[in-house]
């Protein structure tokens, strides 16, 4: 600024112009710095957003791969379990087949024994019938002999009564 006695002039002095220029420069630098900070903030936010997306995608991939690994392991375990169950089932079936074969053999033997017992029973029944017929034949002969003897005795008595007394 100039001496006080002088009238203020409308035109700025070189120092004021330089100061104004420096202030404008400082303001421009500050605005540039502010714009740079905002740009950097936006860039970092964008970078953070991309990093979060990348993280989420990576986590998704890791989970997918982990699930695949678990499924593969579970698949192997289930296949082993199925193989063990299949072998156990085969052993049980073999056991049951053996029991069935034994029962069939026992049934055949029992049928043979029953057939032998039936044949023996029928043979003994036939022998008993034969003995009974023979006995009945002897009894019939004895009966007929007694009837003949009684007839003869009756005839003898009748002749004895008829010849000695007259007629009745």
Coordinates of C-alpha atoms in Angstrom, one line a residue:
X1 CA 0.0 0.0 0.0
X2 CA 1.0 3.6 -0.6
X3 CA 1.5 6.5 1.8
X4 CA -1.6 7.7 3.5
X5 CA -1.6 11.1 2.0
X6 CA -2.0 9.9 -1.4
X7 CA -5.3 9.1 -2.8
X8 CA -6.0 5.5 -3.3
X9 CA -5.6 4.5 -6.7
X10 CA -7.8 2.1 -8.4
X11 CA -5.1 0.1 -10.0
X12 CA -3.4 -2.5 -7.7
X13 CA 0.2 -2.4 -7.2
X14 CA 2.6 -5.0 -8.3
X15 CA 2.9 -6.4 -4.8
X16 CA -0.9 -6.7 -4.5
X17 CA -1.1 -8.3 -7.8
X18 CA 1.6 -10.7 -6.8
X19 CA -0.2 -11.4 -3.6
X20 CA -3.5 -11.9 -5.4
X21 CA -1.7 -14.2 -7.8
X22 CA -0.2 -16.1 -4.9
X23 CA -3.5 -16.3 -3.2
X24 CA -5.1 -17.5 -6.4
X25 CA -2.3 -20.0 -6.8
X26 CA -2.7 -21.2 -3.3
X27 CA -6.4 -21.5 -3.7
X28 CA -5.9 -23.3 -7.0
X29 CA -3.4 -25.7 -5.4
X30 CA -5.7 -26.2 -2.4
X31 CA -8.6 -27.0 -4.8
X32 CA -6.2 -29.2 -6.8
X33 CA -5.2 -31.0 -3.6
X34 CA -8.8 -31.3 -2.6
X35 CA -9.7 -32.6 -6.0
X36 CA -6.7 -35.0 -5.8
X37 CA -7.8 -36.2 -2.3
X38 CA -11.4 -36.7 -3.6
X39 CA -10.0 -38.5 -6.6
X40 CA -7.8 -40.6 -4.4
X41 CA -10.7 -41.3 -2.0
X42 CA -12.9 -42.4 -4.9
X43 CA -10.1 -44.5 -6.3
X44 CA -9.5 -46.1 -2.9
X45 CA -13.2 -46.7 -2.4
X46 CA -13.4 -48.2 -5.9
X47 CA -10.4 -50.3 -5.1
X48 CA -11.9 -51.3 -1.7
X49 CA -15.2 -52.2 -3.5
X50 CA -13.3 -54.3 -6.1
X51 CA -11.3 -55.9 -3.4
X52 CA -14.4 -56.8 -1.4
X53 CA -16.0 -58.2 -4.6
X54 CA -12.8 -60.1 -5.3
X55 CA -12.8 -61.4 -1.7
X56 CA -16.4 -62.5 -1.9
X57 CA -15.7 -64.2 -5.2
X58 CA -12.6 -65.9 -3.8
X59 CA -14.5 -66.9 -0.7
X60 CA -17.3 -68.3 -2.9
X61 CA -14.7 -70.2 -5.0
X62 CA -13.0 -71.5 -1.8
X63 CA -16.4 -72.6 -0.4
X64 CA -17.3 -74.3 -3.7
X65 CA -14.0 -76.1 -3.8
X66 CA -14.3 -77.1 -0.1
X67 CA -17.8 -78.4 -0.8
X68 CA -16.5 -80.4 -3.8
X69 CA -13.7 -81.8 -1.6
X70 CA -16.2 -82.7 1.1
X71 CA -18.5 -84.3 -1.4
X72 CA -15.7 -86.3 -2.9
X73 CA -14.7 -87.5 0.6
X74 CA -18.3 -88.3 1.5
X75 CA -18.7 -90.1 -1.8
X76 CA -15.6 -92.2 -1.1
X77 CA -16.9 -92.9 2.5
X78 CA -20.4 -93.9 1.1
X79 CA -18.9 -96.1 -1.5
X80 CA -16.8 -97.8 1.1
X81 CA -19.8 -98.2 3.3
X82 CA -21.8 -99.7 0.4
X83 CA -18.9 -102.1 -0.4
X84 CA -18.8 -103.2 3.3
X85 CA -22.6 -103.6 3.4
X86 CA -22.6 -105.5 0.1
X87 CA -19.9 -107.9 1.5
X88 CA -21.9 -108.3 4.7
X89 CA -25.1 -108.9 2.7
X90 CA -23.3 -111.5 0.6
X91 CA -22.0 -113.3 3.7
X92 CA -25.4 -113.2 5.3
X93 CA -27.0 -114.6 2.1
X94 CA -24.3 -117.3 1.9
X95 CA -25.1 -118.2 5.5
X96 CA -28.9 -118.3 4.8
X97 CA -28.3 -120.3 1.7
X98 CA -26.3 -122.8 3.8
X99 CA -29.1 -123.0 6.3
X100 CA -31.7 -123.5 3.6
X101 CA -29.6 -126.3 2.0
X102 CA -29.3 -128.0 5.4
X103 CA -33.0 -127.6 6.0
X104 CA -33.8 -129.1 2.6
X105 CA -31.4 -132.0 3.3
X106 CA -33.1 -132.5 6.7
X107 CA -36.5 -132.3 5.1
X108 CA -35.5 -135.0 2.5
X109 CA -34.2 -137.2 5.3
X110 CA -37.4 -136.7 7.3
X111 CA -39.5 -137.5 4.3
X112 CA -37.4 -140.7 3.7
X113 CA -37.8 -141.7 7.4
X114 CA -41.6 -141.0 7.2
X115 CA -41.8 -143.1 4.0
X116 CA -39.9 -145.9 5.7
X117 CA -42.1 -145.7 8.8
X118 CA -45.2 -145.7 6.6
X119 CA -44.0 -148.7 4.6
X120 CA -43.1 -150.5 7.8
X121 CA -46.5 -149.6 9.3
X122 CA -48.3 -150.8 6.2
X123 CA -46.3 -154.1 6.2
X124 CA -47.0 -154.7 9.9
X125 CA -50.7 -153.9 9.3
X126 CA -50.8 -156.4 6.5
X127 CA -49.1 -159.0 8.7
X128 CA -51.6 -158.2 11.5
X129 CA -54.5 -158.5 9.1
X130 CA -53.1 -161.8 7.9
X131 CA -52.7 -163.1 11.4
X132 CA -56.2 -161.9 12.3
X133 CA -57.7 -163.6 9.2
X134 CA -55.8 -166.8 10.1
X135 CA -57.1 -166.6 13.7
X136 CA -60.6 -165.8 12.4
X137 CA -60.3 -168.8 10.1
X138 CA -59.3 -171.1 13.0
X139 CA -62.0 -169.7 15.2
X140 CA -64.5 -170.2 12.4
X141 CA -63.3 -173.8 11.9
X142 CA -63.6 -174.3 15.7
X143 CA -67.0 -172.7 15.7
X144 CA -68.2 -174.9 12.7
X145 CA -66.8 -177.9 14.5
X146 CA -68.7 -177.1 17.7
X147 CA -71.8 -176.4 15.6
X148 CA -71.4 -179.7 13.9
X149 CA -70.8 -181.4 17.2
X150 CA -73.9 -179.7 18.7
X151 CA -75.9 -180.7 15.6
X152 CA -74.8 -184.2 15.9
X153 CA -75.5 -184.3 19.7
X154 CA -78.8 -182.6 19.1
X155 CA -79.7 -185.2 16.4
X156 CA -78.6 -188.0 18.6
X157 CA -80.7 -186.7 21.4
X158 CA -83.6 -186.2 19.1
X159 CA -83.3 -189.6 17.7
X160 CA -83.0 -190.9 21.3
X161 CA -86.1 -189.0 22.4
X162 CA -88.0 -189.8 19.2
X163 CA -87.2 -193.5 19.2
X164 CA -88.0 -194.1 22.9
X165 CA -91.1 -192.2 23.6
X166 CA -93.1 -191.5 20.7
X167 CA -94.0 -188.4 19.1
X168 CA -94.3 -185.1 20.8

